[in-house]
Tab-separated table of N, CA, C and O in Angstrom:
chain	number	residue	atom	x	y	z
A	1	MET	N	19.678	-0.811	-8.998
A	1	MET	CA	20.176	-1.905	-8.185
A	1	MET	C	19.121	-2.298	-7.142
A	1	MET	O	18.605	-1.457	-6.427
A	2	MET	N	18.817	-3.579	-7.086
A	2	MET	CA	17.787	-4.077	-6.178
A	2	MET	C	18.174	-3.932	-4.710
A	2	MET	O	17.359	-3.626	-3.874
A	3	TYR	N	19.414	-4.227	-4.410
A	3	TYR	CA	19.907	-4.224	-3.038
A	3	TYR	C	21.173	-3.404	-2.958
A	3	TYR	O	21.986	-3.406	-3.878
A	4	THR	N	21.365	-2.755	-1.822
A	4	THR	CA	22.670	-2.170	-1.563
A	4	THR	C	23.585	-3.326	-1.163
A	4	THR	O	23.116	-4.417	-0.821
A	5	GLN	N	24.875	-3.100	-1.185
A	5	GLN	CA	25.801	-4.143	-0.754
A	5	GLN	C	25.532	-4.535	0.694
A	5	GLN	O	25.609	-5.704	1.057
A	6	GLU	N	25.195	-3.547	1.528
A	6	GLU	CA	24.913	-3.819	2.936
A	6	GLU	C	23.681	-4.709	3.095
A	6	GLU	O	23.686	-5.670	3.859
A	7	GLN	N	22.614	-4.409	2.370
A	7	GLN	CA	21.400	-5.231	2.436
A	7	GLN	C	21.706	-6.660	2.000
A	7	GLN	O	21.271	-7.622	2.629
A	8	ASN	N	22.450	-6.781	0.927
A	8	ASN	CA	22.814	-8.095	0.407
A	8	ASN	C	23.635	-8.867	1.440
A	8	ASN	O	23.379	-10.047	1.678
A	9	ARG	N	24.598	-8.196	2.070
A	9	ARG	CA	25.418	-8.852	3.100
A	9	ARG	C	24.559	-9.316	4.270
A	9	ARG	O	24.744	-10.414	4.796
A	10	GLU	N	23.614	-8.469	4.693
A	10	GLU	CA	22.727	-8.811	5.811
A	10	GLU	C	21.929	-10.078	5.514
A	10	GLU	O	21.884	-10.998	6.328
A	11	VAL	N	21.273	-10.101	4.360
A	11	VAL	CA	20.440	-11.252	3.995
A	11	VAL	C	21.307	-12.499	3.885
A	11	VAL	O	20.953	-13.564	4.403
A	12	GLU	N	22.443	-12.379	3.241
A	12	GLU	CA	23.309	-13.546	3.059
A	12	GLU	C	23.882	-14.043	4.386
A	12	GLU	O	24.059	-15.250	4.570
A	13	LYS	N	24.140	-13.142	5.325
A	13	LYS	CA	24.634	-13.555	6.645
A	13	LYS	C	23.570	-14.385	7.369
A	13	LYS	O	23.872	-15.423	7.967
A	14	VAL	N	22.320	-13.943	7.304
A	14	VAL	CA	21.226	-14.691	7.927
A	14	VAL	C	21.033	-16.030	7.210
A	14	VAL	O	20.875	-17.077	7.857
A	15	MET	N	21.075	-16.014	5.894
A	15	MET	CA	20.939	-17.258	5.132
A	15	MET	C	22.023	-18.261	5.523
A	15	MET	O	21.740	-19.453	5.686
A	16	LYS	N	23.232	-17.776	5.675
A	16	LYS	CA	24.345	-18.660	6.035
A	16	LYS	C	24.150	-19.240	7.434
A	16	LYS	O	24.344	-20.440	7.650
A	17	ALA	N	23.755	-18.408	8.403
A	17	ALA	CA	23.565	-18.877	9.773
A	17	ALA	C	22.477	-19.951	9.859
A	17	ALA	O	22.612	-20.922	10.605
A	18	PHE	N	21.414	-19.792	9.093
A	18	PHE	CA	20.281	-20.719	9.136
A	18	PHE	C	20.280	-21.713	7.968
A	18	PHE	O	19.265	-22.351	7.708
A	19	ALA	N	21.386	-21.872	7.269
A	19	ALA	CA	21.431	-22.662	6.035
A	19	ALA	C	20.857	-24.071	6.203
A	19	ALA	O	20.045	-24.518	5.379
A	20	ASP	N	21.256	-24.770	7.261
A	20	ASP	CA	20.763	-26.140	7.455
A	20	ASP	C	19.254	-26.145	7.703
A	20	ASP	O	18.538	-26.985	7.160
A	21	TYR	N	18.794	-25.216	8.519
A	21	TYR	CA	17.355	-25.158	8.807
A	21	TYR	C	16.567	-24.829	7.533
A	21	TYR	O	15.541	-25.466	7.258
A	22	ILE	N	17.046	-23.860	6.765
A	22	ILE	CA	16.370	-23.478	5.512
A	22	ILE	C	16.287	-24.692	4.578
A	22	ILE	O	15.251	-24.956	3.983
A	23	ARG	N	17.376	-25.431	4.486
A	23	ARG	CA	17.401	-26.597	3.599
A	23	ARG	C	16.447	-27.691	4.083
A	23	ARG	O	15.764	-28.323	3.296
A	24	ASP	N	16.371	-27.896	5.404
A	24	ASP	CA	15.634	-29.038	5.941
A	24	ASP	C	14.148	-28.800	6.184
A	24	ASP	O	13.379	-29.753	6.220
A	25	THR	N	13.732	-27.553	6.372
A	25	THR	CA	12.324	-27.308	6.683
A	25	THR	C	11.433	-27.602	5.475
A	25	THR	O	11.834	-27.404	4.329
A	26	GLN	N	10.240	-28.063	5.795
A	26	GLN	CA	9.250	-28.328	4.751
A	26	GLN	C	8.239	-27.183	4.626
A	26	GLN	O	7.360	-27.216	3.778
A	27	HIS	N	8.358	-26.154	5.479
A	27	HIS	CA	7.329	-25.122	5.574
A	27	HIS	C	7.570	-23.886	4.713
A	27	HIS	O	6.642	-23.142	4.426
A	28	PHE	N	8.821	-23.620	4.346
A	28	PHE	CA	9.109	-22.438	3.537
A	28	PHE	C	10.352	-22.685	2.695
A	28	PHE	O	11.085	-23.643	2.900
A	29	ASP	N	10.551	-21.797	1.743
A	29	ASP	CA	11.771	-21.834	0.944
A	29	ASP	C	12.205	-20.399	0.686
A	29	ASP	O	11.437	-19.453	0.840
A	30	LEU	N	13.431	-20.273	0.300
A	30	LEU	CA	14.032	-18.977	0.025
A	30	LEU	C	14.636	-19.055	-1.366
A	30	LEU	O	15.424	-19.960	-1.649
A	31	LEU	N	14.240	-18.126	-2.210
A	31	LEU	CA	14.677	-18.150	-3.605
A	31	LEU	C	15.224	-16.795	-4.022
A	31	LEU	O	14.883	-15.768	-3.435
A	32	TRP	N	16.016	-16.812	-5.075
A	32	TRP	CA	16.489	-15.587	-5.689
A	32	TRP	C	15.733	-15.366	-6.988
A	32	TRP	O	15.583	-16.276	-7.803
A	33	SER	N	15.244	-14.171	-7.182
A	33	SER	CA	14.600	-13.773	-8.428
A	33	SER	C	15.396	-12.623	-9.024
A	33	SER	O	15.672	-11.636	-8.330
A	34	ASP	N	15.741	-12.721	-10.288
A	34	ASP	CA	16.448	-11.625	-10.948
A	34	ASP	C	15.572	-10.386	-11.081
A	34	ASP	O	16.078	-9.291	-11.286
A	35	LYS	N	14.270	-10.558	-10.931
A	35	LYS	CA	13.355	-9.421	-11.061
A	35	LYS	C	13.141	-8.675	-9.751
A	35	LYS	O	13.027	-7.465	-9.737
A	36	VAL	N	13.045	-9.411	-8.618
A	36	VAL	CA	12.720	-8.752	-7.348
A	36	VAL	C	13.722	-8.995	-6.233
A	36	VAL	O	13.659	-8.355	-5.194
A	37	GLY	N	14.632	-9.922	-6.394
A	37	GLY	CA	15.618	-10.219	-5.350
A	37	GLY	C	15.242	-11.456	-4.563
A	37	GLY	O	14.624	-12.373	-5.089
A	38	TYR	N	15.593	-11.463	-3.279
A	38	TYR	CA	15.305	-12.620	-2.431
A	38	TYR	C	13.810	-12.690	-2.122
A	38	TYR	O	13.195	-11.689	-1.776
A	39	VAL	N	13.258	-13.893	-2.248
A	39	VAL	CA	11.827	-14.116	-2.010
A	39	VAL	C	11.674	-15.237	-0.988
A	39	VAL	O	12.232	-16.321	-1.147
A	40	PHE	N	10.913	-14.948	0.059
A	40	PHE	CA	10.597	-15.920	1.097
A	40	PHE	C	9.236	-16.506	0.762
A	40	PHE	O	8.237	-15.785	0.756
A	41	LEU	N	9.199	-17.792	0.439
A	41	LEU	CA	7.960	-18.471	0.082
A	41	LEU	C	7.486	-19.254	1.300
A	41	LEU	O	8.078	-20.271	1.665
A	42	ASP	N	6.446	-18.772	1.917
A	42	ASP	CA	5.975	-19.324	3.185
A	42	ASP	C	4.692	-20.109	2.986
A	42	ASP	O	3.960	-19.899	2.027
A	43	GLY	N	4.430	-21.011	3.913
A	43	GLY	CA	3.163	-21.741	3.892
A	43	GLY	C	3.088	-22.773	2.787
A	43	GLY	O	2.046	-22.936	2.161
A	44	ILE	N	4.182	-23.502	2.566
A	44	ILE	CA	4.157	-24.564	1.553
A	44	ILE	C	3.177	-25.631	2.028
A	44	ILE	O	3.242	-26.086	3.169
A	45	SER	N	2.268	-26.023	1.144
A	45	SER	CA	1.255	-27.012	1.515
A	45	SER	C	1.902	-28.375	1.755
A	45	SER	O	3.004	-28.654	1.279
A	46	GLU	N	1.192	-29.227	2.484
A	46	GLU	CA	1.713	-30.565	2.762
A	46	GLU	C	1.937	-31.359	1.486
A	46	GLU	O	2.803	-32.220	1.438
A	47	GLU	N	1.153	-31.060	0.457
A	47	GLU	CA	1.299	-31.753	-0.828
A	47	GLU	C	2.428	-31.142	-1.670
A	47	GLU	O	2.738	-31.634	-2.744
A	48	HIS	N	2.993	-30.042	-1.186
A	48	HIS	CA	4.058	-29.313	-1.889
A	48	HIS	C	3.625	-28.841	-3.274
A	48	HIS	O	4.408	-28.815	-4.213
A	49	ASP	N	2.342	-28.443	-3.373
A	49	ASP	CA	1.850	-27.978	-4.668
A	49	ASP	C	1.204	-26.596	-4.607
A	49	ASP	O	0.620	-26.141	-5.575
A	50	ASP	N	1.340	-25.915	-3.441
A	50	ASP	CA	0.728	-24.597	-3.311
A	50	ASP	C	1.322	-23.877	-2.099
A	50	ASP	O	2.025	-24.479	-1.288
A	51	PHE	N	1.019	-22.594	-1.987
A	51	PHE	CA	1.421	-21.781	-0.832
A	51	PHE	C	0.160	-21.207	-0.222
A	51	PHE	O	-0.723	-20.739	-0.931
A	52	CYS	N	0.087	-21.218	1.099
A	52	CYS	CA	-1.105	-20.652	1.740
A	52	CYS	C	-0.830	-19.236	2.254
A	52	CYS	O	-1.686	-18.632	2.878
A	53	MET	N	0.366	-18.727	1.980
A	53	MET	CA	0.699	-17.370	2.403
A	53	MET	C	1.356	-16.644	1.225
A	53	MET	O	1.995	-17.263	0.380
A	54	ALA	N	1.202	-15.343	1.216
A	54	ALA	CA	1.802	-14.547	0.147
A	54	ALA	C	3.328	-14.543	0.291
A	54	ALA	O	3.846	-14.530	1.410
A	55	PRO	N	4.045	-14.549	-0.817
A	55	PRO	CA	5.506	-14.460	-0.733
A	55	PRO	C	5.930	-13.110	-0.149
A	55	PRO	O	5.204	-12.124	-0.248
A	56	ILE	N	7.095	-13.103	0.459
A	56	ILE	CA	7.648	-11.874	1.029
A	56	ILE	C	8.923	-11.547	0.271
A	56	ILE	O	9.825	-12.388	0.169
A	57	ILE	N	8.986	-10.343	-0.276
A	57	ILE	CA	10.220	-9.893	-0.916
A	57	ILE	C	11.090	-9.322	0.190
A	57	ILE	O	10.695	-8.391	0.885
A	58	LEU	N	12.252	-9.925	0.373
A	58	LEU	CA	13.140	-9.546	1.475
A	58	LEU	C	14.026	-8.380	1.077
A	58	LEU	O	14.663	-8.410	0.033
A	59	ARG	N	14.079	-7.378	1.931
A	59	ARG	CA	14.948	-6.224	1.690
A	59	ARG	C	16.029	-6.092	2.749
A	59	ARG	O	16.898	-5.237	2.651
A	60	ASP	N	15.948	-6.930	3.800
A	60	ASP	CA	16.969	-6.851	4.843
A	60	ASP	C	17.065	-8.179	5.582
A	60	ASP	O	16.164	-9.010	5.522
A	61	GLY	N	18.151	-8.348	6.299
A	61	GLY	CA	18.383	-9.564	7.057
A	61	GLY	C	17.432	-9.721	8.230
A	61	GLY	O	17.073	-10.830	8.606
A	62	GLU	N	17.020	-8.611	8.820
A	62	GLU	CA	16.141	-8.674	9.988
A	62	GLU	C	14.807	-9.317	9.649
A	62	GLU	O	14.291	-10.145	10.417
A	63	THR	N	14.235	-8.966	8.515
A	63	THR	CA	12.955	-9.559	8.106
A	63	THR	C	13.103	-11.061	7.932
A	63	THR	O	12.269	-11.843	8.407
A	64	LEU	N	14.169	-11.488	7.273
A	64	LEU	CA	14.401	-12.917	7.082
A	64	LEU	C	14.599	-13.617	8.420
A	64	LEU	O	14.000	-14.653	8.684
A	65	CYS	N	15.412	-13.036	9.287
A	65	CYS	CA	15.675	-13.625	10.601
A	65	CYS	C	14.376	-13.744	11.400
A	65	CYS	O	14.113	-14.782	12.016
A	66	GLU	N	13.565	-12.716	11.370
A	66	GLU	CA	12.297	-12.736	12.104
A	66	GLU	C	11.389	-13.861	11.613
A	66	GLU	O	10.771	-14.571	12.410
A	67	GLU	N	11.308	-14.040	10.310
A	67	GLU	CA	10.472	-15.109	9.749
A	67	GLU	C	10.997	-16.485	10.168
A	67	GLU	O	10.222	-17.361	10.550
A	68	ILE	N	12.303	-16.666	10.117
A	68	ILE	CA	12.865	-17.982	10.438
A	68	ILE	C	12.728	-18.290	11.924
A	68	ILE	O	12.354	-19.415	12.283
A	69	ILE	N	12.993	-17.335	12.787
A	69	ILE	CA	12.868	-17.646	14.221
A	69	ILE	C	11.407	-17.922	14.587
A	69	ILE	O	11.137	-18.744	15.463
A	70	TYR	N	10.485	-17.282	13.900
A	70	TYR	CA	9.072	-17.589	14.118
A	70	TYR	C	8.797	-19.048	13.762
A	70	TYR	O	8.122	-19.767	14.501
A	71	HIS	N	9.332	-19.495	12.646
A	71	HIS	CA	9.125	-20.887	12.232
A	71	HIS	C	9.751	-21.863	13.225
A	71	HIS	O	9.155	-22.902	13.533
A	72	ILE	N	10.925	-21.540	13.719
A	72	ILE	CA	11.574	-22.410	14.699
A	72	ILE	C	10.730	-22.463	15.975
A	72	ILE	O	10.531	-23.533	16.555
A	73	ALA	N	10.209	-21.323	16.409
A	73	ALA	CA	9.345	-21.290	17.588
A	73	ALA	C	8.090	-22.137	17.360
A	73	ALA	O	7.671	-22.887	18.252
A	74	CYS	N	7.518	-22.041	16.179
A	74	CYS	CA	6.331	-22.850	15.854
A	74	CYS	C	6.677	-24.336	15.839
A	74	CYS	O	5.863	-25.168	16.261
A	75	ASP	N	7.864	-24.677	15.367
A	75	ASP	CA	8.306	-26.078	15.398
A	75	ASP	C	8.297	-26.597	16.832
A	75	ASP	O	7.826	-27.702	17.105
A	76	VAL	N	8.827	-25.800	17.752
A	76	VAL	CA	8.870	-26.197	19.164
A	76	VAL	C	7.447	-26.383	19.693
A	76	VAL	O	7.146	-27.389	20.350
A	77	MET	N	6.583	-25.426	19.413
A	77	MET	CA	5.204	-25.510	19.902
A	77	MET	C	4.513	-26.760	19.342
A	77	MET	O	3.806	-27.466	20.065
A	78	GLU	N	4.735	-27.042	18.072
A	78	GLU	CA	4.138	-28.217	17.442
A	78	GLU	C	4.659	-29.500	18.100
A	78	GLU	O	3.888	-30.422	18.375
A	79	GLU	N	5.969	-29.550	18.348
A	79	GLU	CA	6.561	-30.728	18.994
A	79	GLU	C	5.978	-30.942	20.391
A	79	GLU	O	5.900	-32.070	20.861
A	80	LYS	N	5.591	-29.858	21.055
A	80	LYS	CA	5.020	-29.940	22.409
A	80	LYS	C	3.502	-30.141	22.366
A	80	LYS	O	2.837	-30.130	23.400
A	81	GLY	N	2.959	-30.300	21.145
A	81	GLY	CA	1.525	-30.519	21.006
A	81	GLY	C	0.696	-29.281	21.257
A	81	GLY	O	-0.475	-29.374	21.642
A	82	LYS	N	1.278	-28.118	21.040
A	82	LYS	CA	0.596	-26.851	21.320
A	82	LYS	C	0.255	-26.123	20.018
A	82	LYS	O	0.796	-26.400	18.963
A	83	SER	N	-0.603	-25.123	20.181
A	83	SER	CA	-0.982	-24.247	19.075
A	83	SER	C	0.223	-23.406	18.650
A	83	SER	O	1.149	-23.199	19.421
A	84	HIS	N	0.182	-22.893	17.436
A	84	HIS	CA	1.238	-21.994	16.953
A	84	HIS	C	1.097	-20.585	17.500
A	84	HIS	O	1.883	-19.722	17.167
A	85	ASP	N	0.085	-20.348	18.321
A	85	ASP	CA	-0.111	-19.027	18.911
A	85	ASP	C	0.927	-18.830	20.017
A	85	ASP	O	0.770	-19.352	21.124
A	86	LEU	N	1.977	-18.097	19.711
A	86	LEU	CA	3.092	-17.955	20.637
A	86	LEU	C	2.733	-17.135	21.880
A	86	LEU	O	3.453	-17.176	22.873
A	87	ARG	N	1.618	-16.428	21.844
A	87	ARG	CA	1.171	-15.713	23.046
A	87	ARG	C	0.775	-16.703	24.139
A	87	ARG	O	0.760	-16.359	25.311
A	88	LEU	N	0.458	-17.940	23.743
A	88	LEU	CA	0.060	-18.980	24.696
A	88	LEU	C	1.244	-19.824	25.153
A	88	LEU	O	1.078	-20.824	25.827
A	89	CYS	N	2.409	-19.386	24.769
A	89	CYS	CA	3.640	-20.107	25.082
A	89	CYS	C	3.940	-20.026	26.579
A	89	CYS	O	4.017	-18.938	27.141
A	90	GLY	N	4.097	-21.186	27.207
A	90	GLY	CA	4.423	-21.222	28.628
A	90	GLY	C	5.928	-21.180	28.845
A	90	GLY	O	6.714	-21.172	27.888
A	91	PRO	N	6.352	-21.176	30.110
A	91	PRO	CA	7.785	-21.081	30.419
A	91	PRO	C	8.610	-22.241	29.856
A	91	PRO	O	9.744	-22.041	29.434
A	92	VAL	N	8.045	-23.438	29.824
A	92	VAL	CA	8.772	-24.600	29.302
A	92	VAL	C	9.026	-24.426	27.805
A	92	VAL	O	10.151	-24.632	27.325
A	93	GLU	N	7.993	-24.032	27.088
A	93	GLU	CA	8.136	-23.834	25.644
A	93	GLU	C	9.058	-22.657	25.341
A	93	GLU	O	9.903	-22.731	24.450
A	94	ARG	N	8.906	-21.587	26.105
A	94	ARG	CA	9.747	-20.405	25.899
A	94	ARG	C	11.224	-20.755	26.095
A	94	ARG	O	12.070	-20.363	25.297
A	95	GLU	N	11.508	-21.522	27.130
A	95	GLU	CA	12.893	-21.932	27.397
A	95	GLU	C	13.432	-22.803	26.257
A	95	GLU	O	14.570	-22.642	25.821
A	96	GLU	N	12.601	-23.714	25.759
A	96	GLU	CA	13.032	-24.590	24.657
A	96	GLU	C	13.263	-23.776	23.385
A	96	GLU	O	14.216	-24.008	22.653
A	97	ILE	N	12.394	-22.811	23.120
A	97	ILE	CA	12.556	-21.957	21.942
A	97	ILE	C	13.875	-21.188	22.045
A	97	ILE	O	14.666	-21.146	21.095
A	98	GLN	N	14.127	-20.586	23.201
A	98	GLN	CA	15.361	-19.819	23.379
A	98	GLN	C	16.590	-20.716	23.248
A	98	GLN	O	17.579	-20.321	22.630
A	99	LYS	N	16.512	-21.920	23.785
A	99	LYS	CA	17.610	-22.883	23.671
A	99	LYS	C	17.858	-23.261	22.212
A	99	LYS	O	18.992	-23.319	21.746
A	100	ARG	N	16.779	-23.489	21.484
A	100	ARG	CA	16.885	-23.880	20.075
A	100	ARG	C	17.454	-22.749	19.221
A	100	ARG	O	18.169	-22.983	18.262
A	101	LEU	N	17.137	-21.505	19.593
A	101	LEU	CA	17.602	-20.352	18.813
A	101	LEU	C	19.033	-19.937	19.152
A	101	LEU	O	19.682	-19.255	18.356
A	102	LEU	N	19.522	-20.337	20.309
A	102	LEU	CA	20.824	-19.881	20.793
A	102	LEU	C	21.972	-20.061	19.794
A	102	LEU	O	22.720	-19.114	19.552
A	103	PRO	N	22.135	-21.228	19.169
A	103	PRO	CA	23.260	-21.369	18.231
A	103	PRO	C	23.200	-20.382	17.058
A	103	PRO	O	24.231	-19.915	16.570
A	104	TYR	N	21.989	-20.055	16.631
A	104	TYR	CA	21.833	-19.109	15.519
A	104	TYR	C	22.128	-17.679	15.978
A	104	TYR	O	22.805	-16.919	15.287
A	105	LEU	N	21.602	-17.336	17.146
A	105	LEU	CA	21.757	-15.965	17.625
A	105	LEU	C	23.185	-15.669	18.079
A	105	LEU	O	23.582	-14.510	18.111
A	106	ARG	N	23.941	-16.695	18.381
A	106	ARG	CA	25.372	-16.473	18.650
A	106	ARG	C	26.065	-15.962	17.396
A	106	ARG	O	27.011	-15.197	17.473
A	107	GLN	N	25.573	-16.391	16.237
A	107	GLN	CA	26.125	-15.923	14.963
A	107	GLN	C	25.497	-14.599	14.531
A	107	GLN	O	26.052	-13.897	13.686
A	108	LEU	N	24.332	-14.298	15.085
A	108	LEU	CA	23.566	-13.114	14.673
A	108	LEU	C	23.122	-12.305	15.894
A	108	LEU	O	21.926	-12.065	16.094
A	109	PRO	N	24.051	-11.849	16.722
A	109	PRO	CA	23.656	-11.162	17.964
A	109	PRO	C	22.845	-9.890	17.723
A	109	PRO	O	22.063	-9.474	18.586
A	110	GLU	N	22.986	-9.297	16.568
A	110	GLU	CA	22.249	-8.067	16.264
A	110	GLU	C	20.736	-8.307	16.164
A	110	GLU	O	19.952	-7.356	16.153
A	111	TYR	N	20.324	-9.576	16.111
A	111	TYR	CA	18.896	-9.889	15.993
A	111	TYR	C	18.320	-10.535	17.252
A	111	TYR	O	17.183	-11.010	17.239
A	112	GLU	N	19.060	-10.529	18.346
A	112	GLU	CA	18.574	-11.135	19.588
A	112	GLU	C	17.255	-10.525	20.054
A	112	GLU	O	16.410	-11.214	20.637
A	113	HIS	N	17.060	-9.237	19.794
A	113	HIS	CA	15.829	-8.555	20.222
A	113	HIS	C	14.572	-9.166	19.602
A	113	HIS	O	13.480	-9.019	20.128
A	114	LEU	N	14.721	-9.872	18.509
A	114	LEU	CA	13.563	-10.454	17.835
A	114	LEU	C	12.925	-11.580	18.650
A	114	LEU	O	11.738	-11.857	18.499
A	115	VAL	N	13.703	-12.210	19.516
A	115	VAL	CA	13.177	-13.330	20.302
A	115	VAL	C	12.090	-12.839	21.254
A	115	VAL	O	11.012	-13.440	21.333
A	116	GLU	N	12.333	-11.750	21.963
A	116	GLU	CA	11.303	-11.215	22.861
A	116	GLU	C	10.056	-10.815	22.089
A	116	GLU	O	8.938	-10.986	22.555
A	117	GLY	N	10.265	-10.298	20.890
A	117	GLY	CA	9.136	-9.902	20.046
A	117	GLY	C	8.242	-11.063	19.658
A	117	GLY	O	7.051	-10.878	19.374
A	118	LEU	N	8.789	-12.266	19.652
A	118	LEU	CA	8.003	-13.452	19.310
A	118	LEU	C	6.792	-13.605	20.232
A	118	LEU	O	5.726	-14.010	19.794
A	119	PHE	N	6.991	-13.321	21.497
A	119	PHE	CA	5.979	-13.610	22.498
A	119	PHE	C	5.042	-12.434	22.744
A	119	PHE	O	4.162	-12.505	23.587
A	120	GLU	N	5.241	-11.344	22.003
A	120	GLU	CA	4.438	-10.143	22.201
A	120	GLU	C	3.413	-9.932	21.107
A	120	GLU	O	2.661	-8.979	21.140
A	121	LYS	N	3.405	-10.796	20.112
A	121	LYS	CA	2.493	-10.594	18.967
A	121	LYS	C	1.082	-10.960	19.305
A	121	LYS	O	0.778	-11.752	20.115
């Protein structure tokens, strides 16, 4: 068995919380493979014909949540005309990122700790 029931529930809970964002983003996709399980395909090219990052085989909800909140944080930085380097994130950007993540983290309080980790990388 690829996943325990608990692992499957975790990943699906995160997928459900971020469903609209996953559907609407142009930067990554999430797929199911009968061979390896859930696959996070990151770095979709602007032409939508290649990936600039290796796929991630997801084994838990935390990994998926961490990847998605990173993308949301990068969206905020991009909208503010800033680099994707979150270490350079100022108080205005940090506040906007936290505000943007709040609706998701209300559904996923067990992953709130990941937000602080964003700014420590």
